[in-house]
Tab-separated table of N, CA and C in Angstrom:
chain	number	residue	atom	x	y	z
L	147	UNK	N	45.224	43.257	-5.647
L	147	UNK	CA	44.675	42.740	-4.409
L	147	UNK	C	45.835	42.492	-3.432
L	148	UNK	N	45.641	42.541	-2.624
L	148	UNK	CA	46.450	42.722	-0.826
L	148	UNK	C	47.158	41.270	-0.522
L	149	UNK	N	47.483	41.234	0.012
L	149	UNK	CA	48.083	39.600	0.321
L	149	UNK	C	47.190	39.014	1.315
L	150	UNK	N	47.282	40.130	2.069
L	150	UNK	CA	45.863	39.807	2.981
L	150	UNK	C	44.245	39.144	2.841
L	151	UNK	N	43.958	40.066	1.638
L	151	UNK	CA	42.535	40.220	1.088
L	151	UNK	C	42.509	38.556	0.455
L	152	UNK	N	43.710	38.435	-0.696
L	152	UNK	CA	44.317	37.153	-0.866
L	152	UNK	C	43.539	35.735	-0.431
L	153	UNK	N	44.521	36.021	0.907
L	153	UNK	CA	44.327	34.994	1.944
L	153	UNK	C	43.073	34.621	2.134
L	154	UNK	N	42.144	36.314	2.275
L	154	UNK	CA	40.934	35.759	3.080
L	154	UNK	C	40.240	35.457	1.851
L	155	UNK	N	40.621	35.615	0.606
L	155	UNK	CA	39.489	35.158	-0.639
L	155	UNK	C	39.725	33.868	-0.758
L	156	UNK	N	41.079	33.266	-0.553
L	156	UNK	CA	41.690	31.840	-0.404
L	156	UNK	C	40.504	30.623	0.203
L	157	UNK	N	40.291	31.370	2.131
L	157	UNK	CA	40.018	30.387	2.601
L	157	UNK	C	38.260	30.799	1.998
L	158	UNK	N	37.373	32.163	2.096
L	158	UNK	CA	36.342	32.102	1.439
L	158	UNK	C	35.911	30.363	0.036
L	159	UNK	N	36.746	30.475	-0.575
L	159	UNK	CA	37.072	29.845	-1.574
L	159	UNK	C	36.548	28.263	-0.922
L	160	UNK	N	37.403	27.910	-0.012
L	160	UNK	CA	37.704	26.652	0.340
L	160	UNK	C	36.451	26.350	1.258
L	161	UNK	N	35.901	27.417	1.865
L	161	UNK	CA	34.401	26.998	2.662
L	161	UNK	C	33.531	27.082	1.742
L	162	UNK	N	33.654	27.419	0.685
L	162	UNK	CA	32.195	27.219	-0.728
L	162	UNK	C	32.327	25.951	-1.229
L	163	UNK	N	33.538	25.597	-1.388
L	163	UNK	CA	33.804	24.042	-1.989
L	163	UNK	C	33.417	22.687	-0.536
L	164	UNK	N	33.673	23.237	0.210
L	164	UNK	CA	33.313	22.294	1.308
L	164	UNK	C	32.045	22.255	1.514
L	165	UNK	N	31.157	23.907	1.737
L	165	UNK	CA	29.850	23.433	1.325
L	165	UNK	C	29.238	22.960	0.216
L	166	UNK	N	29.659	23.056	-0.664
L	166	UNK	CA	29.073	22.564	-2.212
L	166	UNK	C	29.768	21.104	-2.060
L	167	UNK	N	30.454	20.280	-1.468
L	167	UNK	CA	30.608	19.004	-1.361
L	167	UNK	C	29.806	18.078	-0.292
L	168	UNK	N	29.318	19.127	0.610
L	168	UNK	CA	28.472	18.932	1.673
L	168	UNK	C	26.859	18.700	0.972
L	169	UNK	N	26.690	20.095	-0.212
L	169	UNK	CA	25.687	19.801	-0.612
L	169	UNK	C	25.328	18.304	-1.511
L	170	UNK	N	26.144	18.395	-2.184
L	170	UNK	CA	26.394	16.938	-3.016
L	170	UNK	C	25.825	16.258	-2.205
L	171	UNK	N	26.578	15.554	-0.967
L	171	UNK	CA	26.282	14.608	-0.162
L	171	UNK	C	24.766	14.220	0.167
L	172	UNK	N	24.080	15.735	0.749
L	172	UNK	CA	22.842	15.746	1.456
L	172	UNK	C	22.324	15.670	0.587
L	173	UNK	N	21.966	16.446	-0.727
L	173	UNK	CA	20.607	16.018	-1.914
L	173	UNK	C	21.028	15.103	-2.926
L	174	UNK	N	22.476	14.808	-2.676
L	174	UNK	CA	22.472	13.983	-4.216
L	174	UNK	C	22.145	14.385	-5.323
L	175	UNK	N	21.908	15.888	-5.374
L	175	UNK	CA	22.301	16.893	-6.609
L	175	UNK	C	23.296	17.387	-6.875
L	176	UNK	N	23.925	16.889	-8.321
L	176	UNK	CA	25.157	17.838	-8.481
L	176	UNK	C	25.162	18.726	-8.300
L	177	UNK	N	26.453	19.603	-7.935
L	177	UNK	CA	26.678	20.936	-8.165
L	177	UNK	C	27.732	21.111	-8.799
L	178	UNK	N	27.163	22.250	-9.433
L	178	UNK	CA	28.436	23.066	-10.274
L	178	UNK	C	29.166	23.805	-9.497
L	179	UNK	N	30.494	23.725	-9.313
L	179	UNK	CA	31.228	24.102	-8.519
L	179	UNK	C	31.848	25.051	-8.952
L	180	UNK	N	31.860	25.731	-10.215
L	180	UNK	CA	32.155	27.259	-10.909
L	180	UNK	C	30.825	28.053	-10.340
L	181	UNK	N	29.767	27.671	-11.416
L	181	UNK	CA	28.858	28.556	-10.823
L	181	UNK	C	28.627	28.989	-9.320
L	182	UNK	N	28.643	27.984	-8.249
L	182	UNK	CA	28.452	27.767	-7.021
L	182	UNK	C	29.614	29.034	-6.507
L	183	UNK	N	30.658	28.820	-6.722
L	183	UNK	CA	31.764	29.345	-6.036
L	183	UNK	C	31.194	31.007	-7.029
L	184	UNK	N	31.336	31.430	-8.506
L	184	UNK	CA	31.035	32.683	-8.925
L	184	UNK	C	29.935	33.370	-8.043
L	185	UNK	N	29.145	32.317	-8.048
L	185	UNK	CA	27.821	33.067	-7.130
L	185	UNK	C	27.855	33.617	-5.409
L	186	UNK	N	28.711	32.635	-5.096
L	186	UNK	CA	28.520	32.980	-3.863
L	186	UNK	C	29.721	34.042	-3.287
L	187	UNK	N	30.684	34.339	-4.104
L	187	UNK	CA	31.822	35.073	-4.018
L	187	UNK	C	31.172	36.488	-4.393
L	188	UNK	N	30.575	36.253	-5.774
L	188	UNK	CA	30.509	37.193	-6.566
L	188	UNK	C	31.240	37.616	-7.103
L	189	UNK	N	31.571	36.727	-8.445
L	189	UNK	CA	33.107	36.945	-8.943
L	189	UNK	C	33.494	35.948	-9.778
L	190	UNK	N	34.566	36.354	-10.721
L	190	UNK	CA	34.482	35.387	-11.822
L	190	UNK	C	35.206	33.991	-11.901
L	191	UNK	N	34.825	32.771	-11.959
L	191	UNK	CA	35.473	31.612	-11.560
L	191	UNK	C	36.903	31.704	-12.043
L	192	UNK	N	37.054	32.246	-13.427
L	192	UNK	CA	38.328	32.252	-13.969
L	192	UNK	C	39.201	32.932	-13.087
L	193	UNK	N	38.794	33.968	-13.188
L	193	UNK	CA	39.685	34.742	-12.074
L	193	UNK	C	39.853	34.459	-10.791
L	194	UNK	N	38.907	33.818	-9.994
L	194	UNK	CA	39.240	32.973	-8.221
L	194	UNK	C	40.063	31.955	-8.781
L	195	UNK	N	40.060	31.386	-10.214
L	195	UNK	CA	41.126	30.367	-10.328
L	195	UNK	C	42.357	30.365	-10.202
L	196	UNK	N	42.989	31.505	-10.955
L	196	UNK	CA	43.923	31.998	-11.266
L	196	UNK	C	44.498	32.717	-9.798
L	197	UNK	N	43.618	33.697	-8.834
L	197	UNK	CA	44.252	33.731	-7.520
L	197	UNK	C	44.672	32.549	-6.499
L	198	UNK	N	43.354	31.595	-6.970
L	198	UNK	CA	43.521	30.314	-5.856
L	198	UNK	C	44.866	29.738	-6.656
L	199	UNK	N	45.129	29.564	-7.784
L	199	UNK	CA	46.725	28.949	-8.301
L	199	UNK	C	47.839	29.225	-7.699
L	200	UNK	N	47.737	31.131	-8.017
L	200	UNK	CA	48.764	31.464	-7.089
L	200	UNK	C	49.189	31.259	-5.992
L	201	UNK	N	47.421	31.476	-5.025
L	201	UNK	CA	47.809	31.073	-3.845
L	201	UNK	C	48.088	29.375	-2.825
L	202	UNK	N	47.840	28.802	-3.755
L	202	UNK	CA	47.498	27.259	-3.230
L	202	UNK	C	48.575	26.118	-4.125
L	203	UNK	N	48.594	26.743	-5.208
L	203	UNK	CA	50.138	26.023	-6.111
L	203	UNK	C	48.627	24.984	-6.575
L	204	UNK	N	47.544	25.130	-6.737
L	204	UNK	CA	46.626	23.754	-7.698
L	204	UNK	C	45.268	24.561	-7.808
L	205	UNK	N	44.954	23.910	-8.941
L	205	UNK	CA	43.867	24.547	-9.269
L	205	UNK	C	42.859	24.129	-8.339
L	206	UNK	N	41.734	25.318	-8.991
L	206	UNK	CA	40.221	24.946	-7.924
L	206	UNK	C	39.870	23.291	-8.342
L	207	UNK	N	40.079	23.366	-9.286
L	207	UNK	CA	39.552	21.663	-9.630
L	207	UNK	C	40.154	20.400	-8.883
L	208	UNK	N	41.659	20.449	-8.876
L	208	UNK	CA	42.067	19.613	-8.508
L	208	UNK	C	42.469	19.917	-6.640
L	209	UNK	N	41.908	20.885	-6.530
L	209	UNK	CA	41.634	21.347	-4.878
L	209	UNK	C	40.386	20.677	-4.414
L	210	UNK	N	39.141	20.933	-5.277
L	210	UNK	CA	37.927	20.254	-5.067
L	210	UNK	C	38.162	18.778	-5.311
L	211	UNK	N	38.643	18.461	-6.021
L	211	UNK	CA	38.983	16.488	-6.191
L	211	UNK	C	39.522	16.234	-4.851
L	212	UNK	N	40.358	16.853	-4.589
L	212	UNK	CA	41.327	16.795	-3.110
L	212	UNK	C	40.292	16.243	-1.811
L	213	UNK	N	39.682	17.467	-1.785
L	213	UNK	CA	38.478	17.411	-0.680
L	213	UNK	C	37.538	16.530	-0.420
L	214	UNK	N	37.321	16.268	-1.970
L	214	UNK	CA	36.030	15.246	-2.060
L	214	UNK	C	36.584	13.834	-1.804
L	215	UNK	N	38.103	13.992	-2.368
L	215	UNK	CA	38.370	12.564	-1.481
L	215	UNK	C	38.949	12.400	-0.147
L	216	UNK	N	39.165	13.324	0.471
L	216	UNK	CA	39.484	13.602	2.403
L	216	UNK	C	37.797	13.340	2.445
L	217	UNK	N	36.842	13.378	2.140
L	217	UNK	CA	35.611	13.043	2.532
L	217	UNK	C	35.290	11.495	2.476
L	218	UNK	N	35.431	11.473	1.350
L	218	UNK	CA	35.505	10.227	1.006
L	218	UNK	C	35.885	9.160	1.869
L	219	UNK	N	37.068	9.260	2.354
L	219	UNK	CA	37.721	8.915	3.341
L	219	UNK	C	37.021	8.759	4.767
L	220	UNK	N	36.859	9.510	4.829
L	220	UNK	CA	36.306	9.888	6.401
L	220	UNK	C	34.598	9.276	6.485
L	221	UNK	N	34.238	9.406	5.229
L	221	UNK	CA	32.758	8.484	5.264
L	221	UNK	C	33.268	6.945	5.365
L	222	UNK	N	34.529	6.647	4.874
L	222	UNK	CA	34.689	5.106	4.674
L	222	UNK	C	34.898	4.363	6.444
L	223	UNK	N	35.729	5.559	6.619
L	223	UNK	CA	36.641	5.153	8.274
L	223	UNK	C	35.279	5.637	8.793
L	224	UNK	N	34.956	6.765	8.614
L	224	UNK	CA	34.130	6.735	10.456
L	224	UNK	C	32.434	6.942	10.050
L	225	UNK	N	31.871	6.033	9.218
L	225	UNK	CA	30.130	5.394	8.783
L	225	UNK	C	30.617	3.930	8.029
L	226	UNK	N	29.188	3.773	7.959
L	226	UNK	CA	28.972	2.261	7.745
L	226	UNK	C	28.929	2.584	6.150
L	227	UNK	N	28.908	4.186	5.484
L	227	UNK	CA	28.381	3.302	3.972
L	227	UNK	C	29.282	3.308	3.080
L	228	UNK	N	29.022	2.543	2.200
L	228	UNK	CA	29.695	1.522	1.321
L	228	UNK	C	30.176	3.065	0.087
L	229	UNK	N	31.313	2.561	-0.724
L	229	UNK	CA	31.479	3.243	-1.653
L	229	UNK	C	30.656	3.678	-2.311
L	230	UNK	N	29.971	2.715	-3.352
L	230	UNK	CA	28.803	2.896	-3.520
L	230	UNK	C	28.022	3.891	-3.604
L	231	UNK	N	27.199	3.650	-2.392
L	231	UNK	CA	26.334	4.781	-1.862
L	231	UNK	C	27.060	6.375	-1.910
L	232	UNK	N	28.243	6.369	-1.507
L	232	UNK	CA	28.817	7.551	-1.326
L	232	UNK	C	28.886	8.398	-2.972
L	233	UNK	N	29.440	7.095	-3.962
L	233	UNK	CA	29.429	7.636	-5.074
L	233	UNK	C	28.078	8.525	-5.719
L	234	UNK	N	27.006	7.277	-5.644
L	234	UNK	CA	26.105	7.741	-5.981
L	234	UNK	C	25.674	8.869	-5.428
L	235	UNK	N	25.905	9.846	-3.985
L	235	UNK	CA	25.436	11.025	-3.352
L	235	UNK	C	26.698	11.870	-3.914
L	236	UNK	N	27.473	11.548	-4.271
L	236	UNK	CA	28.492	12.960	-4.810
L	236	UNK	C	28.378	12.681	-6.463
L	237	UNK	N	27.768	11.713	-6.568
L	237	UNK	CA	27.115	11.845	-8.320
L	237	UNK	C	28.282	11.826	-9.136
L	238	UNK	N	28.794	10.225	-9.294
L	238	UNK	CA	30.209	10.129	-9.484
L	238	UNK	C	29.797	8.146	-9.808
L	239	UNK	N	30.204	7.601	-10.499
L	239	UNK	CA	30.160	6.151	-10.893
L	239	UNK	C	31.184	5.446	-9.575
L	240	UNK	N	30.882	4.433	-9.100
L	240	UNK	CA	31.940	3.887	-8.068
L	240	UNK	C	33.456	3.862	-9.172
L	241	UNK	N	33.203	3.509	-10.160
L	241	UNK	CA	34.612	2.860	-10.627
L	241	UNK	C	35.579	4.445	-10.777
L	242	UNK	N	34.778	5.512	-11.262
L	242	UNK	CA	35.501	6.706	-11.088
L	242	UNK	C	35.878	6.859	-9.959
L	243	UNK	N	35.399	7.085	-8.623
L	243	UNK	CA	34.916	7.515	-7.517
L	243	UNK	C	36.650	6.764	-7.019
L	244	UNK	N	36.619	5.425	-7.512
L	244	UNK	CA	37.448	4.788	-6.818
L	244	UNK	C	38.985	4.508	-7.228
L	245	UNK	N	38.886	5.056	-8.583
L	245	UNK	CA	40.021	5.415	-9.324
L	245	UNK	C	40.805	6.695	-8.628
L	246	UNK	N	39.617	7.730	-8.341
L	246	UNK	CA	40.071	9.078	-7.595
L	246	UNK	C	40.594	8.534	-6.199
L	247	UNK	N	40.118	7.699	-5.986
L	247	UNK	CA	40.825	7.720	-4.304
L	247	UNK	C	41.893	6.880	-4.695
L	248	UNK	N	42.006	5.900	-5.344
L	248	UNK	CA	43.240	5.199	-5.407
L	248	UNK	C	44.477	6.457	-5.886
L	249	UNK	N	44.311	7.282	-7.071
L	249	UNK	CA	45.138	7.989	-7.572
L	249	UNK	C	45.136	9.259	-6.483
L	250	UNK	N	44.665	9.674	-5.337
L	250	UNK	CA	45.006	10.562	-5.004
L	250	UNK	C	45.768	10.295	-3.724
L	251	UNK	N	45.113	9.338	-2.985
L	251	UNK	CA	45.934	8.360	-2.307
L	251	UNK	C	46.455	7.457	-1.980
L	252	UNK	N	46.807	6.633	-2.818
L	252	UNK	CA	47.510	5.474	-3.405
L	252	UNK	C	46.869	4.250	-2.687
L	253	UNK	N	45.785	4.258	-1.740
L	253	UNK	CA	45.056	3.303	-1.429
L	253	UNK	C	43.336	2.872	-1.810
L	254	UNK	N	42.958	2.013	-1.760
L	254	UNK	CA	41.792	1.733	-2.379
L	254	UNK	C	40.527	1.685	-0.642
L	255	UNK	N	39.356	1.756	-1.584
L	255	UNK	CA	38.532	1.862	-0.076
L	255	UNK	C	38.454	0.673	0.949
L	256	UNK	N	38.231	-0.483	0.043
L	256	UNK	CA	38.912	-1.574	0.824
L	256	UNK	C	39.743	-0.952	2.264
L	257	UNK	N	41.069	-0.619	2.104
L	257	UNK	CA	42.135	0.229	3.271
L	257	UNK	C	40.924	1.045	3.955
L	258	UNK	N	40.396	1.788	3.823
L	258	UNK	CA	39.947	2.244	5.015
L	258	UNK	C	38.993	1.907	5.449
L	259	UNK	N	37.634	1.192	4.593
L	259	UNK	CA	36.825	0.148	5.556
L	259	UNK	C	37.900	-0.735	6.472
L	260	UNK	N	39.239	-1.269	6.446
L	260	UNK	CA	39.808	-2.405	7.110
L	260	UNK	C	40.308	-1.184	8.276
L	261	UNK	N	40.930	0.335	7.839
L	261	UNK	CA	40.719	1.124	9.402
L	261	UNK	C	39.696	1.146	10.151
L	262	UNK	N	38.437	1.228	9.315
L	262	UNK	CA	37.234	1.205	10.310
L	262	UNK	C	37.116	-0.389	11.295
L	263	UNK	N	37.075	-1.221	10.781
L	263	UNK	CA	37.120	-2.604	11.249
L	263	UNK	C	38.018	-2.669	12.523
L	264	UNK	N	38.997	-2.028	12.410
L	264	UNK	CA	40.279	-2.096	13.301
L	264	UNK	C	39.738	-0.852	14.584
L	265	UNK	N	39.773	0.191	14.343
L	265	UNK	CA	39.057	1.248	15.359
L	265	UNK	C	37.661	0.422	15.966
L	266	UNK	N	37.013	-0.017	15.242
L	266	UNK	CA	35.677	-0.742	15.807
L	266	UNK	C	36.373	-1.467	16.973
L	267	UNK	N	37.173	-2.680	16.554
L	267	UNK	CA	37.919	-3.899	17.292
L	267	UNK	C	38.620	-3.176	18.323
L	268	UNK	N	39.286	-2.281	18.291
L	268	UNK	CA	39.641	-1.663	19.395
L	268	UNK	C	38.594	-1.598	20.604
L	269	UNK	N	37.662	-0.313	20.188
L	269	UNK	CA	36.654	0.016	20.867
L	269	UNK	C	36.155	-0.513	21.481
L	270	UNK	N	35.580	-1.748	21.212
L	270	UNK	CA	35.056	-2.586	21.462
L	270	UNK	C	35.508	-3.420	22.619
L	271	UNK	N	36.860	-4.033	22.210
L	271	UNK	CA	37.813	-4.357	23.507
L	271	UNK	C	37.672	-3.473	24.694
L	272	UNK	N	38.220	-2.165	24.458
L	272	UNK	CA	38.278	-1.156	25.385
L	272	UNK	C	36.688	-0.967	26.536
L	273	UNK	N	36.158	-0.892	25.518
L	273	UNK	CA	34.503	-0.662	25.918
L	273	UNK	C	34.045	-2.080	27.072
L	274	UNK	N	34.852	-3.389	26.829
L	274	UNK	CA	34.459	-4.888	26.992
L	274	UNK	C	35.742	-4.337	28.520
L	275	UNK	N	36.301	-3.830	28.512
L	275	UNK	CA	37.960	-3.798	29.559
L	275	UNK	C	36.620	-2.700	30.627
L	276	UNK	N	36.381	-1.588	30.158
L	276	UNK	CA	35.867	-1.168	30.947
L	276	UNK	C	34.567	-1.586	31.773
L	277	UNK	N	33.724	-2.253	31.404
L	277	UNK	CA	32.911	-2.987	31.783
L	277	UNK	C	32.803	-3.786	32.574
L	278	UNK	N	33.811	-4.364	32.349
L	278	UNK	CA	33.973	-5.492	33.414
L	278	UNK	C	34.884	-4.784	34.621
L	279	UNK	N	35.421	-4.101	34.536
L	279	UNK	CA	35.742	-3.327	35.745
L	279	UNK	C	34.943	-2.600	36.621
L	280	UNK	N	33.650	-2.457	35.761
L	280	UNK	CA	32.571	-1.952	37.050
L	280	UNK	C	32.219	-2.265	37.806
L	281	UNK	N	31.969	-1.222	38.824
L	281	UNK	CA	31.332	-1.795	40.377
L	281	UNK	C	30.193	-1.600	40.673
L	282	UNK	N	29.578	-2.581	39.657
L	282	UNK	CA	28.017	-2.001	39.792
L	282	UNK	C	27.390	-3.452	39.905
L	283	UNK	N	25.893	-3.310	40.041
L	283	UNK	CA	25.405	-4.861	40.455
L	283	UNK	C	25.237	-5.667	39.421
L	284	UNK	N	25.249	-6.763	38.837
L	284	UNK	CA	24.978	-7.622	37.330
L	284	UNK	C	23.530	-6.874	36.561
L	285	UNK	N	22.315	-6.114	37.740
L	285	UNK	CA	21.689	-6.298	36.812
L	285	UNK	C	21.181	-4.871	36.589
L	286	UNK	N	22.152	-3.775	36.926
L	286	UNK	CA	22.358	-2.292	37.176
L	286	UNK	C	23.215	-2.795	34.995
L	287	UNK	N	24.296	-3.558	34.813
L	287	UNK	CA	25.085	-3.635	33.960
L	287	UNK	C	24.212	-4.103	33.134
L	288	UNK	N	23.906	-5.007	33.459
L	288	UNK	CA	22.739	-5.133	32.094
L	288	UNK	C	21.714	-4.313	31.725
L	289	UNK	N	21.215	-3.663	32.556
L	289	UNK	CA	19.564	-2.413	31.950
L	289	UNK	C	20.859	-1.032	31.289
L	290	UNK	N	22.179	-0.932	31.387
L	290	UNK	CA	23.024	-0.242	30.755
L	290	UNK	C	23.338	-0.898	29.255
L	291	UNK	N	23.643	-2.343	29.220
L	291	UNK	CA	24.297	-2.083	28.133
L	291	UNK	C	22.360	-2.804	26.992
L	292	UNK	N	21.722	-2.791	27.717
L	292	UNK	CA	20.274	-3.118	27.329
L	292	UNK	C	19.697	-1.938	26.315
L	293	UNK	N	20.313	-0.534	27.471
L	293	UNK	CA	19.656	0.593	26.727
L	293	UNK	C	20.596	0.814	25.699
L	294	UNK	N	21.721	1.075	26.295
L	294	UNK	CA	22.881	1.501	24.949
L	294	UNK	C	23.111	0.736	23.753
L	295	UNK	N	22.169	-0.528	23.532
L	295	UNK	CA	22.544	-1.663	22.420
L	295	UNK	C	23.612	-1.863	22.119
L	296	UNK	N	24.574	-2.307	23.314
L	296	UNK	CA	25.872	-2.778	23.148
L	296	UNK	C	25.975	-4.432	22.928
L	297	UNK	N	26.366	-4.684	21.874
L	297	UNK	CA	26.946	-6.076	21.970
L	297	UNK	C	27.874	-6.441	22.330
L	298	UNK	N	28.301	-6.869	23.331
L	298	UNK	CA	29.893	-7.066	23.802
L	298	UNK	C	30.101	-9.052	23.066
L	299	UNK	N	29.265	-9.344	22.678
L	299	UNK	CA	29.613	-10.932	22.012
L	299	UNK	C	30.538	-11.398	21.121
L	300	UNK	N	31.402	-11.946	21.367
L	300	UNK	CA	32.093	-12.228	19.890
L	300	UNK	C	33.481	-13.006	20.234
């Protein structure tokens, strides 16, 4: 195979695992992520393993752990739900779930619910700075932040 061909079986590779982590999420059915990837390639997991090694320096497995916790992540920082929940939709026990994120990135979810908290607190300020700089009438500002369900209180 081509270096080229390679490449493009590489990233093929990496959009099956992203959808098959996507799927996780939405039905909360596992997936098999051999079969998933053989099937949709058409082709034998062992063998996409062994190219993705070459080409990526880690296996499909610990490429897919990778991902699932950059998700992980990104559900913690930018949604409201709880580990938890997340575990249970990628079909994973919290205490595993949370072992993987500690060991892959040396922080626990705690850390990035407290990024989310902090981006909120920002926003919020910012959102409260701009507001009050408007030149609009008191009660033009209120049927705005009425509709948008802004709480500026706190």
């Amino acid at each position: 195979m081509t270096q080229k061909k390679k490449n493009k079986r590489t990233e093929q590779i990496k959009q099956v695992v992203e959808k098959g982590i996507q799927m996780r999420l939405d039905t909360g059915a596992p997936v098999k992520f051999s079969a998933l990837i053989s099937r949709e390639l058409d082709a034998d997991y062992d063998t996409l393993n062994i190219m993705f090694q070459s080409m990526q320096g880690c296996t499909l497995e610990t490429f897919i752990m990778t991902r699932t916790v950059e998700k992980v992540k990104e559900l913690l920082v930018y949604t409201d739900q709880s580990l938890k929940s997340i575990a249970q939709a990628l079909g994973f026990s919290v205490v595993y779930l949370s072992s993987q994120l500690k060991d892959y990135t040396g922080f626990s979810a705690s850390y990035y619910k407290q990024i989310r908290r902090q981006k909120q607190a920002i926003m919020k300020t910012q959102l409260k700075k701009l507001i009050s700089n408007m030149n609009i009438f008191p009660n033009i500002k209120e049927n705005w932040l009425y509709e948008n369900t802004i709480n500026l209180s706190d």
